[in-house]
PDB file of C-alpha atoms in Angstrom:
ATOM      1  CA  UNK A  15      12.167  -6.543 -28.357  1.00  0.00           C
ATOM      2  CA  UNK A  16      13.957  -5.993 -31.840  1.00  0.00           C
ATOM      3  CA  UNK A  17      17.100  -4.701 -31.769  1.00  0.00           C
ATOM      4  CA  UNK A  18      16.778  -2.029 -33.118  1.00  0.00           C
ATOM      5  CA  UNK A  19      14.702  -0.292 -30.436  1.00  0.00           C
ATOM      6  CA  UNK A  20      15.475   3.311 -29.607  1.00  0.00           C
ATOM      7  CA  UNK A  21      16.297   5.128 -26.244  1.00  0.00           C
ATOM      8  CA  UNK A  22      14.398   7.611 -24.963  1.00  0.00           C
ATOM      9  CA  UNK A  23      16.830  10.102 -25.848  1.00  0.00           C
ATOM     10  CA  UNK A  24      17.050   8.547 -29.492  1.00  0.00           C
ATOM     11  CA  UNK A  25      13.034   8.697 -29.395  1.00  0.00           C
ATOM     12  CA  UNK A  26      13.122  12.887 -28.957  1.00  0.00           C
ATOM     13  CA  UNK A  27      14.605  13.040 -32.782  1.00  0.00           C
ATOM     14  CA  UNK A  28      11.309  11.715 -33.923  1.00  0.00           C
ATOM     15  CA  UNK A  29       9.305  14.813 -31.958  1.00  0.00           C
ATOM     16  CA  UNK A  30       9.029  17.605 -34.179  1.00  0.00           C
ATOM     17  CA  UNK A  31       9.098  20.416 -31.597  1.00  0.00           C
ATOM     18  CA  UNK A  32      11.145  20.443 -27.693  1.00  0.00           C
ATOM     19  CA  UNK A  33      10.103  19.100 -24.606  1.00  0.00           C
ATOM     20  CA  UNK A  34       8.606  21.806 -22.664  1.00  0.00           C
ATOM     21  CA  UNK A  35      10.143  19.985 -18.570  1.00  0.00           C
ATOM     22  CA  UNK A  36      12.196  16.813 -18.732  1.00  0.00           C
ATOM     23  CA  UNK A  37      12.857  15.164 -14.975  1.00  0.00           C
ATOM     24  CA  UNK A  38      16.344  14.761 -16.238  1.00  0.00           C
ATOM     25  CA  UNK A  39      17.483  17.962 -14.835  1.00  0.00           C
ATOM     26  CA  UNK A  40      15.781  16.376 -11.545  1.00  0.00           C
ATOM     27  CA  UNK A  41      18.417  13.227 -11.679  1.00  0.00           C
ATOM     28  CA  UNK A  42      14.845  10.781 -11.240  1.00  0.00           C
ATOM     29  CA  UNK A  43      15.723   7.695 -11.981  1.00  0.00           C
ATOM     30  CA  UNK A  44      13.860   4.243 -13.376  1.00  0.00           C
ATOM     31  CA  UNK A  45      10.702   6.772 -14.633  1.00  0.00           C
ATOM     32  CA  UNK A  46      12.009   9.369 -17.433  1.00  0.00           C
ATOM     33  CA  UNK A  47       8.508  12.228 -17.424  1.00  0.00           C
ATOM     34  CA  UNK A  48       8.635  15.128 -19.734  1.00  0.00           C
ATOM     35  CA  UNK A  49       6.229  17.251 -20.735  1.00  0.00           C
ATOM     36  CA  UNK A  50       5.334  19.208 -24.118  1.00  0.00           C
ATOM     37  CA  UNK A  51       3.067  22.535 -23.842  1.00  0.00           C
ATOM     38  CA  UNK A  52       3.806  23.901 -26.483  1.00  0.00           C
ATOM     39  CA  UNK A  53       3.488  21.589 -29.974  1.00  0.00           C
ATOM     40  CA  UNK A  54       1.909  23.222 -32.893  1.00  0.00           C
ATOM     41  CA  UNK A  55      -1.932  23.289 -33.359  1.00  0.00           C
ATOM     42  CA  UNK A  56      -2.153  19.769 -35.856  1.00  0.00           C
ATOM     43  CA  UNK A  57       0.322  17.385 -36.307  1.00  0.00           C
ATOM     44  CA  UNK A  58       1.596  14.020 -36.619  1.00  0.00           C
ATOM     45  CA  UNK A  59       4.482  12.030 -34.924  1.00  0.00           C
ATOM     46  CA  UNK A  60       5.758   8.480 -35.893  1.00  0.00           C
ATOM     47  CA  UNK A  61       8.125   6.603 -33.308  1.00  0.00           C
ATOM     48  CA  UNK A  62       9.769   3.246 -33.880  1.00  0.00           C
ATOM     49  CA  UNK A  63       9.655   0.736 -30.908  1.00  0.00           C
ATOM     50  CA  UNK A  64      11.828   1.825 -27.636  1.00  0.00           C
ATOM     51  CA  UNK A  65      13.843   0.226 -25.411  1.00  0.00           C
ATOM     52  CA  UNK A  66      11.087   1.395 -22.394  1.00  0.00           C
ATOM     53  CA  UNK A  67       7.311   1.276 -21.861  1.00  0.00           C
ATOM     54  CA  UNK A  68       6.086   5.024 -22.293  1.00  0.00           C
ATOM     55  CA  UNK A  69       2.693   5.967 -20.291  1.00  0.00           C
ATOM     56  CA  UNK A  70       1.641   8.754 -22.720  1.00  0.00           C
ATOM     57  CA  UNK A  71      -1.151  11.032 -20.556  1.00  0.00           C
ATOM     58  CA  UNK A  72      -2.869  13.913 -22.833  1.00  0.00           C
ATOM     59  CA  UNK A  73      -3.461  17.540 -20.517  1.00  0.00           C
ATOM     60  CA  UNK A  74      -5.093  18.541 -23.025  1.00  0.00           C
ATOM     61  CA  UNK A  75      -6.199  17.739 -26.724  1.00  0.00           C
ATOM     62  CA  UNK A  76      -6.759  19.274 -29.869  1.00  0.00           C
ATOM     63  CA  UNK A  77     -10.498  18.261 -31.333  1.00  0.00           C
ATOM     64  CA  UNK A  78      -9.529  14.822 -32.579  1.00  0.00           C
ATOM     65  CA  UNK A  79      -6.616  12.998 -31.536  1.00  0.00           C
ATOM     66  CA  UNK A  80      -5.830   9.476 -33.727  1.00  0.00           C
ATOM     67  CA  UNK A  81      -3.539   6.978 -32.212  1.00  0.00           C
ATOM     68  CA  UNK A  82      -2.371   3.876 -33.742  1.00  0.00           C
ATOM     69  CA  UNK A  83      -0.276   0.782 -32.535  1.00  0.00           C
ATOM     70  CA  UNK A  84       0.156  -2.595 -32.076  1.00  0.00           C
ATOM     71  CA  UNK A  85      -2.505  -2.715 -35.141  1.00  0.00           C
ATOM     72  CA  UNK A  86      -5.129  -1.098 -32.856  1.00  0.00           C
ATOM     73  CA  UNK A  87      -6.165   2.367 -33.807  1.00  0.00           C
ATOM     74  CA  UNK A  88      -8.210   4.504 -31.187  1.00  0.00           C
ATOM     75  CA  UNK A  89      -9.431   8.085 -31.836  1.00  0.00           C
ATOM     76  CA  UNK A  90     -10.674  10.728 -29.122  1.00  0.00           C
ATOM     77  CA  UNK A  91     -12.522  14.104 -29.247  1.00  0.00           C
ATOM     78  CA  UNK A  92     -10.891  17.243 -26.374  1.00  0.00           C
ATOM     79  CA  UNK A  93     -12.930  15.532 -23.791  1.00  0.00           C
ATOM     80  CA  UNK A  94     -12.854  12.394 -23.711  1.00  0.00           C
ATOM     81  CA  UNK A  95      -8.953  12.585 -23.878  1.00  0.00           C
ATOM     82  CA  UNK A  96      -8.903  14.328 -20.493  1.00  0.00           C
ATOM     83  CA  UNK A  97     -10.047  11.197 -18.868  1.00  0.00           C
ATOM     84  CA  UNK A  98      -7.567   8.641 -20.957  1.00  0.00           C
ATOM     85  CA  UNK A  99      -4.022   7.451 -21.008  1.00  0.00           C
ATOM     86  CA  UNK A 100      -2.319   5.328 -23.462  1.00  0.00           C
ATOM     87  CA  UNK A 101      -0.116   2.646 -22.557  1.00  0.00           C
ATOM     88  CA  UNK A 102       2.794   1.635 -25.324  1.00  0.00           C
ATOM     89  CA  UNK A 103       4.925  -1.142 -24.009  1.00  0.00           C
ATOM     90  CA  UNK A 104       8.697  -1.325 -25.275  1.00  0.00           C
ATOM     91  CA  UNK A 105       9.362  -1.983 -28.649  1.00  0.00           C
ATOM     92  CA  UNK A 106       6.132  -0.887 -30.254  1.00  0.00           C
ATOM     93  CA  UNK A 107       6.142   1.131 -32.693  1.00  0.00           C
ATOM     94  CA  UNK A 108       3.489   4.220 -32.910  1.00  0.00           C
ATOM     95  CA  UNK A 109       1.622   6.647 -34.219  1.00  0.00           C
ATOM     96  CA  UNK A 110       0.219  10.004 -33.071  1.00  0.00           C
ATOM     97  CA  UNK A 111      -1.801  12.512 -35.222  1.00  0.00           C
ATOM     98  CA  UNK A 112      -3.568  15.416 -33.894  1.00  0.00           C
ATOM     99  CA  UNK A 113      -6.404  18.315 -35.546  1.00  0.00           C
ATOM    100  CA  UNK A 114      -7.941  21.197 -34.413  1.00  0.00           C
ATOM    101  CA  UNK A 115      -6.074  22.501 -31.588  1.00  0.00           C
ATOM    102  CA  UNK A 116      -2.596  21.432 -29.625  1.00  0.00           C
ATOM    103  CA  UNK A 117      -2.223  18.350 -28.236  1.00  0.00           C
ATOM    104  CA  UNK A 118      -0.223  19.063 -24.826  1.00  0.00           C
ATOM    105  CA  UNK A 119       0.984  15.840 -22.893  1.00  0.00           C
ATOM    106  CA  UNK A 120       3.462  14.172 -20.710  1.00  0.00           C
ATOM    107  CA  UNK A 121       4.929  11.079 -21.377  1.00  0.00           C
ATOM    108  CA  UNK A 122       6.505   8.550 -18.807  1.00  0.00           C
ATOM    109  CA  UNK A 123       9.458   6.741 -19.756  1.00  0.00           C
ATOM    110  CA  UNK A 124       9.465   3.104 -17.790  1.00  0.00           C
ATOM    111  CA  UNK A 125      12.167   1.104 -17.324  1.00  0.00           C
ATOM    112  CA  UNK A 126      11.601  -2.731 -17.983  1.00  0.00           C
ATOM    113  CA  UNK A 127      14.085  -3.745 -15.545  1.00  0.00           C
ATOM    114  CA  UNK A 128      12.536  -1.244 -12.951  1.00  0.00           C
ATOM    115  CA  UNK A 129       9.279  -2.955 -12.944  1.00  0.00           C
ATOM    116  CA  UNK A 130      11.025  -6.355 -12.716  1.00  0.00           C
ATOM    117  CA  UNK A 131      13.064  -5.268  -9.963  1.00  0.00           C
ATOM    118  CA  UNK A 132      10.629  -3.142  -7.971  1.00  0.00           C
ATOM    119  CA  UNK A 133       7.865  -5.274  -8.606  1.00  0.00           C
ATOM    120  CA  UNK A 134       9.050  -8.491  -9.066  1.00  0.00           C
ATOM    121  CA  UNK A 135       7.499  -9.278 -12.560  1.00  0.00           C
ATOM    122  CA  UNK A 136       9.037 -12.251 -13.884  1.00  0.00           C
ATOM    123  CA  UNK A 137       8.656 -10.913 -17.348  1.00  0.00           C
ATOM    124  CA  UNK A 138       8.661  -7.179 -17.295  1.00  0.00           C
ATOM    125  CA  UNK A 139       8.826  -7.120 -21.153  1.00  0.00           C
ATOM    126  CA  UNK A 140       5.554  -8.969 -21.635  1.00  0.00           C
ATOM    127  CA  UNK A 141       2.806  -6.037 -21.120  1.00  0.00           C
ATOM    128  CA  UNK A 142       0.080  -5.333 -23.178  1.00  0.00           C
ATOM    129  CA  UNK A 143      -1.034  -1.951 -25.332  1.00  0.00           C
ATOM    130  CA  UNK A 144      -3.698  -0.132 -24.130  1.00  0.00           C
ATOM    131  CA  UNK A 145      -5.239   2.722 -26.411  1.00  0.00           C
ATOM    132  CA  UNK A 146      -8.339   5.028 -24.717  1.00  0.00           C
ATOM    133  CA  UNK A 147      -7.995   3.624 -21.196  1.00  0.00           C
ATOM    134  CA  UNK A 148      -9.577   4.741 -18.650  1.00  0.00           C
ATOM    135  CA  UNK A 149      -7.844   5.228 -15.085  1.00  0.00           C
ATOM    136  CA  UNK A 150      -8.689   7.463 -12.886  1.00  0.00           C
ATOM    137  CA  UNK A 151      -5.752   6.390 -10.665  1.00  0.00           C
ATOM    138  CA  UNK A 152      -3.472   6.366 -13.159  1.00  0.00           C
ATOM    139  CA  UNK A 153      -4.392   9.826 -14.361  1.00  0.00           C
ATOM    140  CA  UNK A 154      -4.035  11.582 -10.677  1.00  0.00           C
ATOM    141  CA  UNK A 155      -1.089  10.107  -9.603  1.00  0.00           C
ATOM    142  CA  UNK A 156       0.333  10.625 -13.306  1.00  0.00           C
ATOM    143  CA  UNK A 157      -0.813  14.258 -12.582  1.00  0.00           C
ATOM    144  CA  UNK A 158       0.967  14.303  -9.436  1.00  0.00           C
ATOM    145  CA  UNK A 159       4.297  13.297 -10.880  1.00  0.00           C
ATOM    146  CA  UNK A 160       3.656  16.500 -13.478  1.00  0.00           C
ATOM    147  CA  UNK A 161       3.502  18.920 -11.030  1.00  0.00           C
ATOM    148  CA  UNK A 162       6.207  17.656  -8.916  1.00  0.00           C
ATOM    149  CA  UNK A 163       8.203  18.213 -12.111  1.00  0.00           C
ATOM    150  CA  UNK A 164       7.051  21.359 -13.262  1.00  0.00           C
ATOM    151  CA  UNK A 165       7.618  22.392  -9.404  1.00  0.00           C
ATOM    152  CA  UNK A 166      11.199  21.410  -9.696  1.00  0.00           C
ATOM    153  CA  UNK A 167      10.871  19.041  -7.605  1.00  0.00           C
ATOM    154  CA  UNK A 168      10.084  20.767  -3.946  1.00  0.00           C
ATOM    155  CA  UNK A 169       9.040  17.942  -2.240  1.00  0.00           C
ATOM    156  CA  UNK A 170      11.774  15.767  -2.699  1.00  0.00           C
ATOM    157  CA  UNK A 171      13.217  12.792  -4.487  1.00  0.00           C
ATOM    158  CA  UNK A 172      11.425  10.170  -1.569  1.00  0.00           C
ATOM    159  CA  UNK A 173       8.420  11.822  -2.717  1.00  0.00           C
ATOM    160  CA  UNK A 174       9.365  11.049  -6.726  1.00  0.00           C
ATOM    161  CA  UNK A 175      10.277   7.534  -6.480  1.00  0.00           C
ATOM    162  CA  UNK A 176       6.953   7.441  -4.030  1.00  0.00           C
ATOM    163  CA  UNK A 177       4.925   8.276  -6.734  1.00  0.00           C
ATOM    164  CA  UNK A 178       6.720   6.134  -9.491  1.00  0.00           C
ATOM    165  CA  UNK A 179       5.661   3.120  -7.230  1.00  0.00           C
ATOM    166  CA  UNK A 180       2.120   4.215  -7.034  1.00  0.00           C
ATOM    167  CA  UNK A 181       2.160   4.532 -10.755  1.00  0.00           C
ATOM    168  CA  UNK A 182       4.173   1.303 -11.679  1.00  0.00           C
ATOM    169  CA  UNK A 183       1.434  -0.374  -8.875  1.00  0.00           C
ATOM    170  CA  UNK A 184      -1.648   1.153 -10.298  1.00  0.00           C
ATOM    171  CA  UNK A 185      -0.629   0.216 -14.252  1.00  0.00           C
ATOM    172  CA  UNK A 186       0.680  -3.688 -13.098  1.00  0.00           C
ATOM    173  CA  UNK A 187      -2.904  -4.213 -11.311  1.00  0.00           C
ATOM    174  CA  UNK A 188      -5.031  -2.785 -13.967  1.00  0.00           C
ATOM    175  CA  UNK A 189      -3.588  -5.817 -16.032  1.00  0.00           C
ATOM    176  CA  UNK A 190      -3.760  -8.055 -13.596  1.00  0.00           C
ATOM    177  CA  UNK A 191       0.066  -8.496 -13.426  1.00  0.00           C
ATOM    178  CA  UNK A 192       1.066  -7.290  -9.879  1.00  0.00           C
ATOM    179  CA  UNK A 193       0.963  -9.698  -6.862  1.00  0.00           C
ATOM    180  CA  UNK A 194       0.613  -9.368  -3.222  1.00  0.00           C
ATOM    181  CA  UNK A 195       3.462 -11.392  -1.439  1.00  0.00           C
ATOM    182  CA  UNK A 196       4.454 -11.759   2.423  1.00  0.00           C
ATOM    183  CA  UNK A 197       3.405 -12.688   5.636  1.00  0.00           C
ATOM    184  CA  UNK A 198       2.383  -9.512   7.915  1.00  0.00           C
ATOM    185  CA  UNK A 199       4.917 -10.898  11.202  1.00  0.00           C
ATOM    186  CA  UNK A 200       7.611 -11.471   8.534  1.00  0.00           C
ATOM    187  CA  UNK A 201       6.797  -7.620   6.960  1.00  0.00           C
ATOM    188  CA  UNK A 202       6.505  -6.263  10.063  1.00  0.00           C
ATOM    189  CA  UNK A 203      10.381  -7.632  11.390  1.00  0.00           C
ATOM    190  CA  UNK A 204      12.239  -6.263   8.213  1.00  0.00           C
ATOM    191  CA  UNK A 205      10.011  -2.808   8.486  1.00  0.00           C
ATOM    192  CA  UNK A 206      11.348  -2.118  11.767  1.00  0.00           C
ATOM    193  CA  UNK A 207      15.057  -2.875  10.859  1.00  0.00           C
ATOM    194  CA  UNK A 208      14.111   0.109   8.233  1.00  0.00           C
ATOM    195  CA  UNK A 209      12.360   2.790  10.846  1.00  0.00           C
ATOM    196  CA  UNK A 210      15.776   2.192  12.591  1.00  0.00           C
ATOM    197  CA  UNK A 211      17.684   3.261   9.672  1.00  0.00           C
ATOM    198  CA  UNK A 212      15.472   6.177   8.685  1.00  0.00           C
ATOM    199  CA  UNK A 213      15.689   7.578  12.758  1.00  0.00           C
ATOM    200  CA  UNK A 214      19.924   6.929  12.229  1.00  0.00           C
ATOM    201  CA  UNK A 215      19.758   8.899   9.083  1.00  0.00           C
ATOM    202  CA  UNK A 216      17.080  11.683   9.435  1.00  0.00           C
ATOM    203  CA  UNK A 217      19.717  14.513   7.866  1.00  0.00           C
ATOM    204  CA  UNK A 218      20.853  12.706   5.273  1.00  0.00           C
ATOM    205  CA  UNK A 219      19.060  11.801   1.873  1.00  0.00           C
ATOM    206  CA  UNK A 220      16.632   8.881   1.957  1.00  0.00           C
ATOM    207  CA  UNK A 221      16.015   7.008  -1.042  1.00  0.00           C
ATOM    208  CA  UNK A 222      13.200   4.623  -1.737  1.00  0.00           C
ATOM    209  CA  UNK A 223      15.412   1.975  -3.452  1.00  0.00           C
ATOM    210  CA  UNK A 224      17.640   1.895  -0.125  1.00  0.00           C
ATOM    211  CA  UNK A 225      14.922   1.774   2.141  1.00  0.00           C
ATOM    212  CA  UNK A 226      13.585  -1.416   0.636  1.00  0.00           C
ATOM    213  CA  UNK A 227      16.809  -2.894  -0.069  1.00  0.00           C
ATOM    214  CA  UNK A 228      17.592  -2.931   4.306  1.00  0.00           C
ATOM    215  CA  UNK A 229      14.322  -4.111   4.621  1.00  0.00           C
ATOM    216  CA  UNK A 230      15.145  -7.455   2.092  1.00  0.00           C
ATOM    217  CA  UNK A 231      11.766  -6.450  -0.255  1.00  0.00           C
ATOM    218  CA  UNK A 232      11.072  -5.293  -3.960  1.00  0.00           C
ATOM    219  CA  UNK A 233      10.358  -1.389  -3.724  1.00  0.00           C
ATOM    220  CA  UNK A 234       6.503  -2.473  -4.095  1.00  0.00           C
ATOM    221  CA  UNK A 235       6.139  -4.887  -1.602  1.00  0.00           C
ATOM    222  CA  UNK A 236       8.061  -2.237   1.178  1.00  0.00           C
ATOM    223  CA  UNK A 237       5.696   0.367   0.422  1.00  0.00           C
ATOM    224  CA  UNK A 238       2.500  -1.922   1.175  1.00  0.00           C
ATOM    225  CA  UNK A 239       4.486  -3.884   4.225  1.00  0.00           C
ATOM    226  CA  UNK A 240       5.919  -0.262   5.652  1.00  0.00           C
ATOM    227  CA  UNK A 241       2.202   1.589   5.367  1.00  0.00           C
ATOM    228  CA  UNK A 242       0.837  -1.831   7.097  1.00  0.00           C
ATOM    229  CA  UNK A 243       3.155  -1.484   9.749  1.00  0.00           C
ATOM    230  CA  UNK A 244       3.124   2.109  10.369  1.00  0.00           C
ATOM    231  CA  UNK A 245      -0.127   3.734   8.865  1.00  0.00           C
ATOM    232  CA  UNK A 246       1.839   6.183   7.224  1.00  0.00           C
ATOM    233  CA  UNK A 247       3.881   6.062   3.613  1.00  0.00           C
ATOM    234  CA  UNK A 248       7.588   6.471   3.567  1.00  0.00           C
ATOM    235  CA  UNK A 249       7.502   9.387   3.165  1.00  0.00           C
ATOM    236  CA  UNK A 250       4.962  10.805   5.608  1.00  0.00           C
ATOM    237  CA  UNK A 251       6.894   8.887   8.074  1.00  0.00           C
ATOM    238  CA  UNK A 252      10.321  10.123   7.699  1.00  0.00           C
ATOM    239  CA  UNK A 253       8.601  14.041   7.532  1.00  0.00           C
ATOM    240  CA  UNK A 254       6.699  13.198  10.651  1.00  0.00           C
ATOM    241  CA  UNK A 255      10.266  11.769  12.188  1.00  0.00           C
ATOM    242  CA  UNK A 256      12.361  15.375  10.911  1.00  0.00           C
ATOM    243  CA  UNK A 257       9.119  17.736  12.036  1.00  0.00           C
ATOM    244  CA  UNK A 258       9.854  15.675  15.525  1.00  0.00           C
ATOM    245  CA  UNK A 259      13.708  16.560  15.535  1.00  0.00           C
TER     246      UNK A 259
END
């Protein structure tokens, strides 16, 4: 990544018009979302590379949309952008242009160093562009993450970092990055020392990163070992555990 990349924060000077929600008042960590509802009807926006990978997901689009990176161009009409994301991985620069109509979106910050930690990526740097793909995964839980922002964040920060996973997990797999890892006895042993933990602590915060890090796994691999084990997410469980109390 050159040096040169930008922050997030240094990336909003090069957006001609304010962020509509930014999770920042929310205190989320390792996924940055903000949201823009109100741009003008056309425009353009250049960025220079960041420091992050940015999930850019279009709510809705002005009559042609042109996007340009990595030497890859891709243009989409209104509809076609409701069932696309673009994928911009740090330090590539970009280009956005937009005709006929607003171009509302959200865009998702990523931390490199949260997808090698949470994941265990070897080389969280090393992801490829995608222009015009098509997720339908991607899109809902992306969508999911939205309106828990634009909520203010009712359901809770287990909930948040819940959903980053899903959409770290969902964005590794469609390129064939993300690996499954662990024996099910071996899951099951450090799961338990975690539902011990969460019935100790039901009145007190609960935060994903914590949860895993009793349990010995990446953030990923706790999710998949804790639903095995249980049936239930995180989340669900440790609701189902205070709705008990």
């Amino acid at each position: 990544m050159p040096q040169s990349a930008c922050t997030p924060d240094e990336l909003l000077s090069y957006i001609p018009y304010p962020v509509s929600t930014s999770s920042e008042s929310l205190g989320w960590q390792h996924i940055r979302v903000e949201v823009w509802r109100k741009p003008p009807p056309e425009g353009e926006i250049l960025c220079p590379g960041g420091t992050h990978h940015e999930l850019i997901v279009p709510l809705c689009g002005g009559n042609t949309t042109v996007r340009n990176f990595a030497d890859r161009t891709w243009s989409s009409n209104r509809d076609e952008l409701l069932a696309e994301y673009d994928f911009i991985p740090a330090g590539c620069d970009n280009r956005w242009e937009w005709r006929g109509g607003s171009c509302e979106y959200a865009s998702f910050d990523i931390d490199p160093g949260f997808i090698g930690e949470a994941f265990e990526v070897h080389n969280p740097l090393s992801l490829i562009p995608r222009l015009g793909w098509r997720g339908g995964q991607v899109r809902r839980i992306a969508t999911f993450l939205v309106q828990e922002l634009e909520t203010g964040g009712v359901n809770g920060l287990l909930h948040a970092e819940s959903l980053m996973i899903q959409l770290g997990a969902q964005l590794l797999r469609s390129g064939g990055v993300l690996k499954s890892r662990s024996s099910r006895i071996e899951s099951d042993c450090r799961v338990a020392r975690t539902i011990d933990y969460i019935r100790s602590n039901l009145h007190a915060p609960l935060i994903l990163s914590e949860l895993a890090r009793i349990a010995g796994l990446s953030q990923w691999h706790f999710c998949v070992a804790f639903r095995l084990a249980t049936n239930a997410s995180p989340r669900q469980f440790v609701m189902g555990q205070r709705v008990q109390c």
